[in-house]
Coordinates of C-alpha atoms in Angstrom, one line a residue:
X118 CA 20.4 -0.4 22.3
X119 CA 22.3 -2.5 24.7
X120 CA 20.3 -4.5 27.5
X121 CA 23.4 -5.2 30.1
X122 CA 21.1 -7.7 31.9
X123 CA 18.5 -10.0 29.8
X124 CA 15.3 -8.6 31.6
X125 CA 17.3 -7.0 34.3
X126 CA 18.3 -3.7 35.1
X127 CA 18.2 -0.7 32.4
X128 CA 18.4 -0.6 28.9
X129 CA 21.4 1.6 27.7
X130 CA 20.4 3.4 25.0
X131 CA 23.4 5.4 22.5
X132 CA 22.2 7.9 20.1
X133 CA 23.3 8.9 16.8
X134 CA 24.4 12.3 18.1
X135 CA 27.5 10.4 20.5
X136 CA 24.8 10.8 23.6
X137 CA 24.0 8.0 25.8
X138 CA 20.9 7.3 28.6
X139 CA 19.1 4.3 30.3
X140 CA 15.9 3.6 30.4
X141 CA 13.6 1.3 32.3
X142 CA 12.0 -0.2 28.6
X143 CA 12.9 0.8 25.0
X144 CA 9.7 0.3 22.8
X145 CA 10.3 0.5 19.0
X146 CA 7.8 1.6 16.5
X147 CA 9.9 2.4 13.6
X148 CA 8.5 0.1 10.7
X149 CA 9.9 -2.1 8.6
X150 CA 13.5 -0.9 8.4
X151 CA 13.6 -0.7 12.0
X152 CA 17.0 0.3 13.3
X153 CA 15.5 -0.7 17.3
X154 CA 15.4 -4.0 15.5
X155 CA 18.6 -4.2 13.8
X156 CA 20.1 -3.0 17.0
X157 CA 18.7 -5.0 19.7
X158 CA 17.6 -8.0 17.7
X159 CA 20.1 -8.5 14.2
X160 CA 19.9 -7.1 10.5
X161 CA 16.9 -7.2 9.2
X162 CA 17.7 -9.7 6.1
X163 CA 17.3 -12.2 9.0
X164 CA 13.8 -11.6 9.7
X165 CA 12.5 -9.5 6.1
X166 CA 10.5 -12.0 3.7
X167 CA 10.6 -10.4 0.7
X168 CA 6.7 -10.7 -1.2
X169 CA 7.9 -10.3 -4.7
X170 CA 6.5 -6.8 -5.7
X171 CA 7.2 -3.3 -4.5
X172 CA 5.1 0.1 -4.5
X173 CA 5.0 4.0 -5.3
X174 CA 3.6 6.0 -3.0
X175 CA 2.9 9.8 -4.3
X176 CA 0.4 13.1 -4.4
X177 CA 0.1 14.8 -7.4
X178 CA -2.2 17.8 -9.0
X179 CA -5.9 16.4 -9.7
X180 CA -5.5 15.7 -13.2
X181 CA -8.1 13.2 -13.4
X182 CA -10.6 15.5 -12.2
X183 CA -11.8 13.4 -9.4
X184 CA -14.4 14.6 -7.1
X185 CA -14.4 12.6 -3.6
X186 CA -13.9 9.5 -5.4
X187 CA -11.5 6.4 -5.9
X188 CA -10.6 4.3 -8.6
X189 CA -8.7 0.8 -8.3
X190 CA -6.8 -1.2 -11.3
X191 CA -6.5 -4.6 -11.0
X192 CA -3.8 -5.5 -14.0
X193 CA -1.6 -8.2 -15.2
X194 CA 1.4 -8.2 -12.1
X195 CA 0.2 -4.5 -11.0
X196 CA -2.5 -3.1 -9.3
X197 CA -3.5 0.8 -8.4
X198 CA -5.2 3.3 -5.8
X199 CA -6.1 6.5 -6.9
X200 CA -8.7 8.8 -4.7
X201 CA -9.1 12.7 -4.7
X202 CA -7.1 14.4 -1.6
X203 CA -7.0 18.1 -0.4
X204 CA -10.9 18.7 -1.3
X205 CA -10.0 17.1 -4.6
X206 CA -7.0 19.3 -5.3
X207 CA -4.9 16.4 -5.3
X208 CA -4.8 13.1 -6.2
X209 CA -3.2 10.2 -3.8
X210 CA -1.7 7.4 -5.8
X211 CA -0.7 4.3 -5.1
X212 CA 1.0 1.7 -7.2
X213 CA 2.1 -1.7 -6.7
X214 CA 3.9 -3.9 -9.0
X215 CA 5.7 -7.5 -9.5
X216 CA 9.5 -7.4 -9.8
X217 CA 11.6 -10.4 -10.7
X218 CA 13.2 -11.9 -7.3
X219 CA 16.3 -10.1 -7.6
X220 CA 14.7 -6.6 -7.6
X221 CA 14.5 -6.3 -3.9
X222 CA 18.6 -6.7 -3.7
X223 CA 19.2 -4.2 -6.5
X224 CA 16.8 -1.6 -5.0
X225 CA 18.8 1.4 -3.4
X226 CA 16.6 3.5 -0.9
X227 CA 19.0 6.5 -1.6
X228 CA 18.1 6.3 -5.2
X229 CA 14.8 8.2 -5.9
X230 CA 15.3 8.9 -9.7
X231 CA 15.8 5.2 -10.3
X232 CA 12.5 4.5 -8.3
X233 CA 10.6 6.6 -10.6
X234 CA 12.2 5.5 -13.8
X235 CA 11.4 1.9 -12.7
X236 CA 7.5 3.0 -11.5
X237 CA 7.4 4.5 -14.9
X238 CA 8.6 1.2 -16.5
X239 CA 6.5 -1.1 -14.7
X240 CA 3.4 0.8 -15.8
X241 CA 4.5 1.8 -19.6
X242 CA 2.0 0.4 -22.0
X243 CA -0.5 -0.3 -19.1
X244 CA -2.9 1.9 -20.9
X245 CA -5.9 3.3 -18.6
X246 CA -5.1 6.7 -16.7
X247 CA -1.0 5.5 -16.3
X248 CA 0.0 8.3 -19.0
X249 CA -1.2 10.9 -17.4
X250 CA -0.3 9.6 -13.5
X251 CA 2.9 8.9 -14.6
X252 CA 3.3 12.1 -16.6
X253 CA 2.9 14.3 -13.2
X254 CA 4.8 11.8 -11.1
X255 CA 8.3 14.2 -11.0
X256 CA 6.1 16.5 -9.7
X257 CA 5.4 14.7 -6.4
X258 CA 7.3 16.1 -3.5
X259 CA 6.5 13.5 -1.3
X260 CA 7.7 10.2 -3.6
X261 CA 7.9 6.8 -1.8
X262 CA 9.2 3.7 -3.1
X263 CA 10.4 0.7 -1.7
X264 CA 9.6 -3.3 -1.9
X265 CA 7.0 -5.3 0.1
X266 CA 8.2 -7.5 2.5
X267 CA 6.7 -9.6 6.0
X268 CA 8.8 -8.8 8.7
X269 CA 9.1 -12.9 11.1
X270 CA 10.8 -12.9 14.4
X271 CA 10.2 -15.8 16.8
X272 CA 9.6 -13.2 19.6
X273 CA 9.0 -9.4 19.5
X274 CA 10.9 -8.6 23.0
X275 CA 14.5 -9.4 23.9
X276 CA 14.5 -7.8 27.8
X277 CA 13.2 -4.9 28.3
X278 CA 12.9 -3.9 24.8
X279 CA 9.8 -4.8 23.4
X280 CA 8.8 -4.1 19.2
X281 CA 5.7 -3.1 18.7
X282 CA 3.4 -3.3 15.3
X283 CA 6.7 -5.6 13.8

């Protein structure tokens, strides 16, 4: 993303395929890890605020039996949504936990095994329904894992391209 004229004139655009266009107004959408962000406005270390925990995002079978309901934890440095999905053949879980400060610069996005090894961690001898959550956890094809942070930029347009829900 390349705005040749600050507020002026057309916003070149290169994708990762080789192929270029211009447009009038590039609008990115793209979450935390924005790459419309990185491109037009820096890396994002210069604008992430790390909050000190991260979470674990997965479905798994229904083996707590839940019928249309959800159940919160509220531990020690870790806290958890579970609630029937599917009509209640699944379970959507939700974990989120403290990690020391370092965590977040150790954490590989590539490595999912290590995500679920360090889930499992973070929740071993948290009694409650953990066993059995974290029991069907390799199960989940739809694992997600990463570490809480507040995205802070000064201004959310630079030109004609704008960020939205940053």
């Amino acid at each position: 993303v390349h705005n040749e004229h600050e507020g002026e004139g057309p916003v070149r655009v290169t994708f990762q395929s080789g192929g270029a266009e211009s447009y009038d107004m590039v609008v990115g959408c793209d979450g935390v890890h924005s790459r419309t962000r990185s491109l037009a406005f820096g890396p994002e270390p210069t604008f992430a605020r790390p909050l000190g925990s991260m979470m674990a995002i997965f479905t798994i079978p229904n083996v707590l039996g839940l019928d249309r309901t959800q159940l919160l934890y509220t531990g020690v440095r870790r806290i958890a949504s579970v609630k029937a999905a599917n009509d209640n053949r699944a379970l959507k879980v939700c974990l989120i936990f403290q990690v020391p400060p370092d965590a977040g610069e150790a954490f590989d996005h590539d490595d999912v095994d290590a995500q679920r090894r360090l889930t499992a961690e973070m929740y071993e001898g948290a009694g409650w329904e953990f066993p059995r959550l974290l029991e069907a956890m390799p199960t989940a094809d739809d694992f997600y894992c990463d570490t809480t942070c507040q995205i802070r930029m000064p201004k959310l347009h630079q030109g004609r391209v704008v960020l939205v829900g940053d």
